[in-house]
Coordinates of C-alpha atoms in Angstrom, one line a residue:
M1 CA 0.0 0.0 0.0
R2 CA 1.3 3.5 -0.7
L3 CA -0.1 6.9 -0.1
C4 CA 0.3 9.8 -2.5
R5 CA -0.8 13.5 -2.5
S6 CA -2.7 14.7 -5.6
Q7 CA -4.1 18.3 -6.0
G8 CA -4.0 18.9 -2.2
L9 CA -6.2 15.8 -1.5
L10 CA -4.8 12.6 0.0
M11 CA -5.4 9.6 -2.2
K12 CA -5.1 6.0 -1.2
V13 CA -3.7 3.7 -3.8
I14 CA -4.0 0.1 -3.0
R15 CA -2.1 -2.5 -5.0
S16 CA -4.0 -5.6 -6.1
T17 CA -4.2 -6.8 -9.7
A18 CA -5.0 -3.2 -10.7
Y19 CA -4.8 0.0 -8.8
T20 CA -7.9 1.1 -7.0
R21 CA -8.1 4.8 -6.1
Y22 CA -10.1 6.4 -3.4
K23 CA -10.5 10.1 -3.6
L24 CA -11.3 11.6 -0.2
D25 CA -12.8 15.0 0.6
S26 CA -10.6 15.6 3.7
E27 CA -7.4 14.6 5.3
T28 CA -7.1 10.9 5.7
S29 CA -6.1 9.7 9.2
E30 CA -3.8 6.8 10.0
Q31 CA -6.8 5.0 11.3
D32 CA -8.6 5.4 8.0
V33 CA -5.7 3.8 6.2
L34 CA -5.4 1.0 8.7
A35 CA -9.2 0.3 8.5
A36 CA -8.9 0.1 4.7
A37 CA -5.9 -2.2 4.9
E38 CA -7.8 -4.4 7.5
G39 CA -10.8 -4.6 5.1
I40 CA -8.6 -5.6 2.2
L41 CA -6.7 -8.3 4.1
K42 CA -10.0 -9.7 5.5
G43 CA -11.5 -9.7 2.0
R44 CA -8.4 -11.6 0.7
L45 CA -8.7 -14.2 3.5
E46 CA -12.4 -14.6 2.8
R47 CA -11.8 -15.1 -0.9
Q48 CA -9.0 -17.5 -0.2
G49 CA -11.6 -19.7 1.4
S50 CA -9.7 -21.0 4.4
L51 CA -6.5 -20.4 6.3
H52 CA -3.6 -22.3 4.9
S53 CA -0.8 -21.1 7.2
P54 CA -0.2 -19.0 10.3
T55 CA 1.0 -16.1 8.2
D56 CA -2.4 -15.8 6.6
A57 CA -3.9 -14.7 9.9
T58 CA -0.8 -12.9 11.2
S59 CA -0.9 -10.2 8.5
F60 CA -4.5 -9.4 9.2
L61 CA -4.1 -9.4 13.0
R62 CA -1.0 -7.2 12.8
I63 CA -3.0 -4.5 11.0
R64 CA -6.0 -4.9 13.3
L65 CA -4.0 -4.8 16.6
G66 CA -0.5 -3.5 15.9
T67 CA -1.1 0.3 16.5
L68 CA -3.4 0.2 19.5
L69 CA -2.3 2.0 22.7
H70 CA -4.2 -0.3 24.9
E71 CA -4.6 -4.1 25.0
E72 CA -7.4 -5.8 23.1
F73 CA -8.2 -9.5 22.9
H74 CA -9.6 -10.7 19.6
V75 CA -10.7 -14.2 18.4
L76 CA -10.7 -15.2 14.8
W77 CA -13.5 -17.8 14.7
L78 CA -13.3 -20.6 12.1
D79 CA -15.6 -23.3 10.8
N80 CA -14.5 -27.0 10.5
R81 CA -12.7 -26.3 7.2
H82 CA -10.8 -23.4 8.8
R83 CA -12.8 -20.8 6.8
I84 CA -13.3 -17.5 8.7
I85 CA -16.6 -17.0 10.3
D86 CA -15.8 -13.8 12.1
C87 CA -13.2 -11.9 13.9
Q88 CA -14.5 -10.5 17.2
K89 CA -13.0 -8.1 19.7
L90 CA -14.0 -9.7 23.0
F91 CA -12.1 -7.7 25.6
T92 CA -10.5 -4.3 25.9
G93 CA -7.9 -3.5 28.6
T94 CA -5.5 -0.9 29.5
V95 CA -1.9 -0.2 28.5
D96 CA -0.6 -3.2 30.4
G97 CA -3.3 -5.8 30.5
A98 CA -6.8 -7.0 29.8
N99 CA -9.1 -9.2 31.8
I100 CA -10.1 -12.3 29.8
Y101 CA -13.1 -14.3 31.0
P102 CA -13.2 -17.9 29.6
R103 CA -17.0 -18.1 30.2
E104 CA -17.5 -15.2 27.7
V105 CA -15.1 -16.7 25.2
V106 CA -17.1 -20.0 25.3
R107 CA -20.4 -18.1 25.0
A108 CA -19.1 -16.3 21.9
A109 CA -17.9 -19.6 20.4
L110 CA -21.2 -21.3 20.9
S111 CA -23.2 -18.3 19.6
I112 CA -21.3 -18.3 16.3
N113 CA -21.1 -22.1 16.0
A114 CA -17.3 -22.1 15.7
S115 CA -15.2 -25.2 15.3
A116 CA -11.8 -23.6 15.8
A117 CA -10.3 -20.4 16.9
I118 CA -7.1 -18.3 16.6
L119 CA -6.7 -16.1 19.7
A120 CA -4.9 -12.8 19.4
H121 CA -4.0 -9.9 21.6
N122 CA -1.6 -7.0 21.4
H123 CA 1.2 -5.7 23.7
P124 CA 1.1 -1.9 23.4
S125 CA 4.7 -1.9 24.7
G126 CA 5.8 -3.4 21.4
V127 CA 7.3 -6.4 23.1
A128 CA 5.5 -9.4 21.6
E129 CA 7.0 -12.0 23.9
P130 CA 4.2 -14.1 25.5
S131 CA 4.1 -13.5 29.3
A132 CA 3.4 -16.2 31.9
A133 CA -0.1 -14.7 32.2
D134 CA -0.5 -15.1 28.4
R135 CA 0.5 -18.8 28.6
A136 CA -1.8 -19.4 31.5
I137 CA -4.9 -17.9 29.9
T138 CA -4.2 -19.7 26.7
H139 CA -4.2 -23.0 28.5
E140 CA -7.3 -22.1 30.5
L141 CA -9.1 -21.1 27.3
R142 CA -7.9 -24.3 25.5
D143 CA -9.4 -26.4 28.3
A144 CA -12.7 -24.5 28.4
L145 CA -13.2 -24.5 24.6
R146 CA -12.2 -28.1 24.3
L147 CA -15.3 -29.0 26.5
V148 CA -17.6 -27.6 23.8
G149 CA -15.6 -29.0 20.8
V150 CA -13.7 -25.9 19.7
R151 CA -10.0 -26.2 19.0
I152 CA -7.5 -23.4 19.5
L153 CA -5.1 -23.4 16.6
D154 CA -2.9 -20.6 17.8
H155 CA -2.6 -17.6 20.1
I156 CA -0.8 -14.7 18.3
V157 CA 0.8 -11.9 20.4
V158 CA 1.1 -8.7 18.4
G159 CA 3.7 -6.1 19.2
A160 CA 6.5 -4.7 17.0
E161 CA 6.5 -8.2 15.6
C162 CA 4.0 -11.1 15.8
V163 CA 4.7 -14.2 17.9
S164 CA 2.8 -17.4 17.3
M165 CA 2.5 -19.3 20.5
A166 CA 1.8 -22.5 18.5
G167 CA 5.0 -21.9 16.5
R168 CA 6.9 -21.6 19.8
G169 CA 5.4 -24.8 21.1
L170 CA 3.6 -23.0 23.9
M171 CA 0.1 -24.4 23.2

């Protein structure tokens, strides 16, 4: 994605098979650009059909969570073929933590009829290293969701980089 100025108006040019231009009436904020990027990545994931690798979800989650100044906990809900059903923000926290309630995560999984999940949250500090609390809640959620037949495929921690807890063997 690149941004260019034309005739005093900010124009977004997004590269796909052809350039798509969006002419805006006023200044475009960073949040506008990120929202557009998130929409594009989500659309690509949906057109792709299902998740084929951890990097498929990581790019989307980095855009969605990477610039936040407070912690948020999101779940990418998948069906039994690993097609995306939805991505939900379940909890919002402060600059150094968020309270996660397994009961609410299970309730969300059942209401959307999910078969699998990719958990994600950000570390506003930029340090994406999973904490002991991150590992503990992941195991607690894994056990709770297992009771209702929902598998956790990964827990991605987003900071300056993205860390896959499954990739690190922490699941």
